[in-house]
Amino acid sequence: EVQLVESGGGLVQAGGSLRLSCAASGFTFDDYAIGWFRQVPGREREGVSCLSSKDPRTWYRDSVKGRFTISSDNAKKMVYLQMNSLKPEDTAVYYCAAYQTQFDCYYSPYEYKYWGQGTQVTVSS
């Protein structure tokens, strides 16, 4: 059974840092795109960052460029999101997601088949 589990969320003051982790199991990690998304109540789920196991290119939404870094350990089936210089507007539930692809990742949540259950990130002012 395919499973994605996020961890690392919590409460942090503005300007602080958090590192989110996504552990994947139940499928081969090759030929997959992995994305991080976030959602605030009442708003649409939005892409934060993504990478592909067979394409070195990564994608970040403009508002997190220079602050967030996505990385992976394919052997361990782990994906990470290092979040620095956090702002109150980063507060959301963060999800990791995956879909099979031979190409670079896509930012739309509609492309992703497998989803974790999310981890809460709260940034206080």
Short mmCIF file of C-alpha atoms in Angstrom, two decimals:
data_model
loop_
_atom_site.label_atom_id
_atom_site.label_comp_id
_atom_site.label_asym_id
_atom_site.label_seq_id
_atom_site.Cartn_x
_atom_site.Cartn_y
_atom_site.Cartn_z
CA GLU A 1 0.00 0.00 0.00
CA VAL A 2 1.35 3.42 -0.98
CA GLN A 3 1.89 5.68 2.00
CA LEU A 4 3.32 9.16 2.50
CA VAL A 5 3.84 10.49 6.01
CA GLU A 6 4.83 14.07 6.82
CA SER A 7 6.57 15.17 10.00
CA GLY A 8 8.46 18.13 11.38
CA GLY A 9 5.71 20.71 11.68
CA GLY A 10 5.20 22.83 14.75
CA LEU A 11 5.07 26.31 16.19
CA VAL A 12 7.89 28.72 15.41
CA GLN A 13 8.43 32.46 15.70
CA ALA A 14 8.76 34.63 12.62
CA GLY A 15 12.29 34.43 11.27
CA GLY A 16 12.78 30.90 12.56
CA SER A 17 13.27 27.63 10.71
CA LEU A 18 11.65 24.23 10.38
CA ARG A 19 12.57 21.13 8.42
CA LEU A 20 9.71 19.02 7.12
CA SER A 21 10.20 15.38 6.21
CA CYS A 22 8.16 13.10 3.96
CA ALA A 23 8.64 9.35 4.29
CA ALA A 24 7.44 7.26 1.35
CA SER A 25 6.67 3.55 1.35
CA GLY A 26 4.79 0.95 -0.66
CA PHE A 27 6.21 1.85 -4.08
CA THR A 28 9.52 2.26 -5.86
CA PHE A 29 10.87 5.78 -5.48
CA ASP A 30 12.28 5.95 -9.01
CA ASP A 31 10.36 7.73 -11.76
CA TYR A 32 8.34 9.87 -9.37
CA ALA A 33 7.75 13.53 -8.81
CA ILE A 34 7.42 14.64 -5.20
CA GLY A 35 5.79 17.92 -4.27
CA TRP A 36 5.11 19.98 -1.18
CA PHE A 37 1.78 21.77 -0.97
CA ARG A 38 0.12 23.87 1.68
CA GLN A 39 -3.43 24.82 2.50
CA VAL A 40 -5.08 27.44 4.67
CA PRO A 41 -8.75 27.01 5.63
CA GLY A 42 -10.96 28.66 3.05
CA ARG A 43 -8.23 28.83 0.43
CA GLU A 44 -7.17 26.59 -2.44
CA ARG A 45 -4.31 24.18 -1.93
CA GLU A 46 -1.17 25.68 -3.46
CA GLY A 47 2.12 24.24 -4.61
CA VAL A 48 5.19 25.18 -2.59
CA SER A 49 8.00 23.19 -4.20
CA CYS A 50 8.64 19.98 -6.12
CA LEU A 51 11.35 17.79 -7.57
CA SER A 52 11.66 14.74 -9.80
CA SER A 53 13.75 11.63 -9.23
CA LYS A 54 14.89 11.68 -12.88
CA ASP A 55 15.25 15.40 -13.48
CA PRO A 56 17.53 17.62 -11.40
CA ARG A 57 15.38 20.69 -11.87
CA THR A 58 13.25 21.92 -8.99
CA TRP A 59 10.36 24.33 -8.76
CA TYR A 60 9.46 26.87 -6.07
CA ARG A 61 6.61 29.28 -5.88
CA ASP A 62 7.84 32.85 -5.99
CA SER A 63 6.95 33.69 -2.40
CA VAL A 64 9.31 31.04 -0.97
CA LYS A 65 12.27 31.36 -3.33
CA GLY A 66 15.47 31.98 -1.40
CA ARG A 67 13.88 30.80 1.86
CA PHE A 68 12.81 27.19 1.23
CA THR A 69 14.90 24.33 -0.12
CA ILE A 70 13.63 20.94 -1.30
CA SER A 71 15.89 17.90 -1.23
CA SER A 72 15.62 14.12 -1.35
CA ASP A 73 17.35 10.91 -0.42
CA ASN A 74 16.13 8.41 -2.99
CA ALA A 75 17.74 5.40 -1.30
CA LYS A 76 15.86 6.19 1.92
CA LYS A 77 12.69 7.28 0.09
CA MET A 78 12.74 10.57 1.95
CA VAL A 79 11.98 14.11 0.79
CA TYR A 80 12.68 17.20 2.86
CA LEU A 81 11.63 20.82 2.87
CA GLN A 82 13.97 23.14 4.72
CA MET A 83 12.09 26.32 5.59
CA ASN A 84 14.10 29.33 6.73
CA SER A 85 13.14 32.92 7.50
CA LEU A 86 9.57 31.84 8.14
CA LYS A 87 6.81 34.40 7.97
CA PRO A 88 3.32 34.39 9.50
CA GLU A 89 1.86 34.01 5.99
CA ASP A 90 3.62 30.63 5.75
CA THR A 91 1.20 29.28 8.36
CA ALA A 92 -0.69 26.35 6.83
CA VAL A 93 -1.07 22.61 6.78
CA TYR A 94 1.77 21.26 4.65
CA TYR A 95 1.33 18.12 2.55
CA CYS A 96 3.70 15.99 0.55
CA ALA A 97 2.41 14.28 -2.59
CA ALA A 98 3.69 12.11 -5.43
CA TYR A 99 2.92 10.92 -8.94
CA GLN A 100 4.77 8.74 -11.42
CA THR A 101 6.56 10.55 -14.22
CA GLN A 102 9.65 10.31 -16.42
CA PHE A 103 9.97 14.09 -16.58
CA ASP A 104 10.32 17.10 -14.33
CA CYS A 105 7.69 17.87 -11.74
CA TYR A 106 4.55 19.90 -12.28
CA TYR A 107 3.16 22.45 -9.86
CA SER A 108 -0.53 21.59 -10.12
CA PRO A 109 -2.02 19.46 -7.32
CA TYR A 110 -4.25 17.75 -9.89
CA GLU A 111 -1.23 15.85 -11.23
CA TYR A 112 -0.52 14.14 -7.90
CA LYS A 113 -1.99 10.73 -7.13
CA TYR A 114 -0.65 9.97 -3.65
CA TRP A 115 -0.97 12.29 -0.65
CA GLY A 116 0.10 12.41 2.94
CA GLN A 117 -2.20 13.58 5.71
CA GLY A 118 -0.39 16.82 6.39
CA THR A 119 1.55 18.49 9.17
CA GLN A 120 0.66 21.83 10.74
CA VAL A 121 3.12 24.72 10.51
CA THR A 122 2.29 27.79 12.59
CA VAL A 123 4.46 30.91 12.45
CA SER A 124 3.82 33.53 15.12
CA SER A 125 4.66 37.20 14.78
#
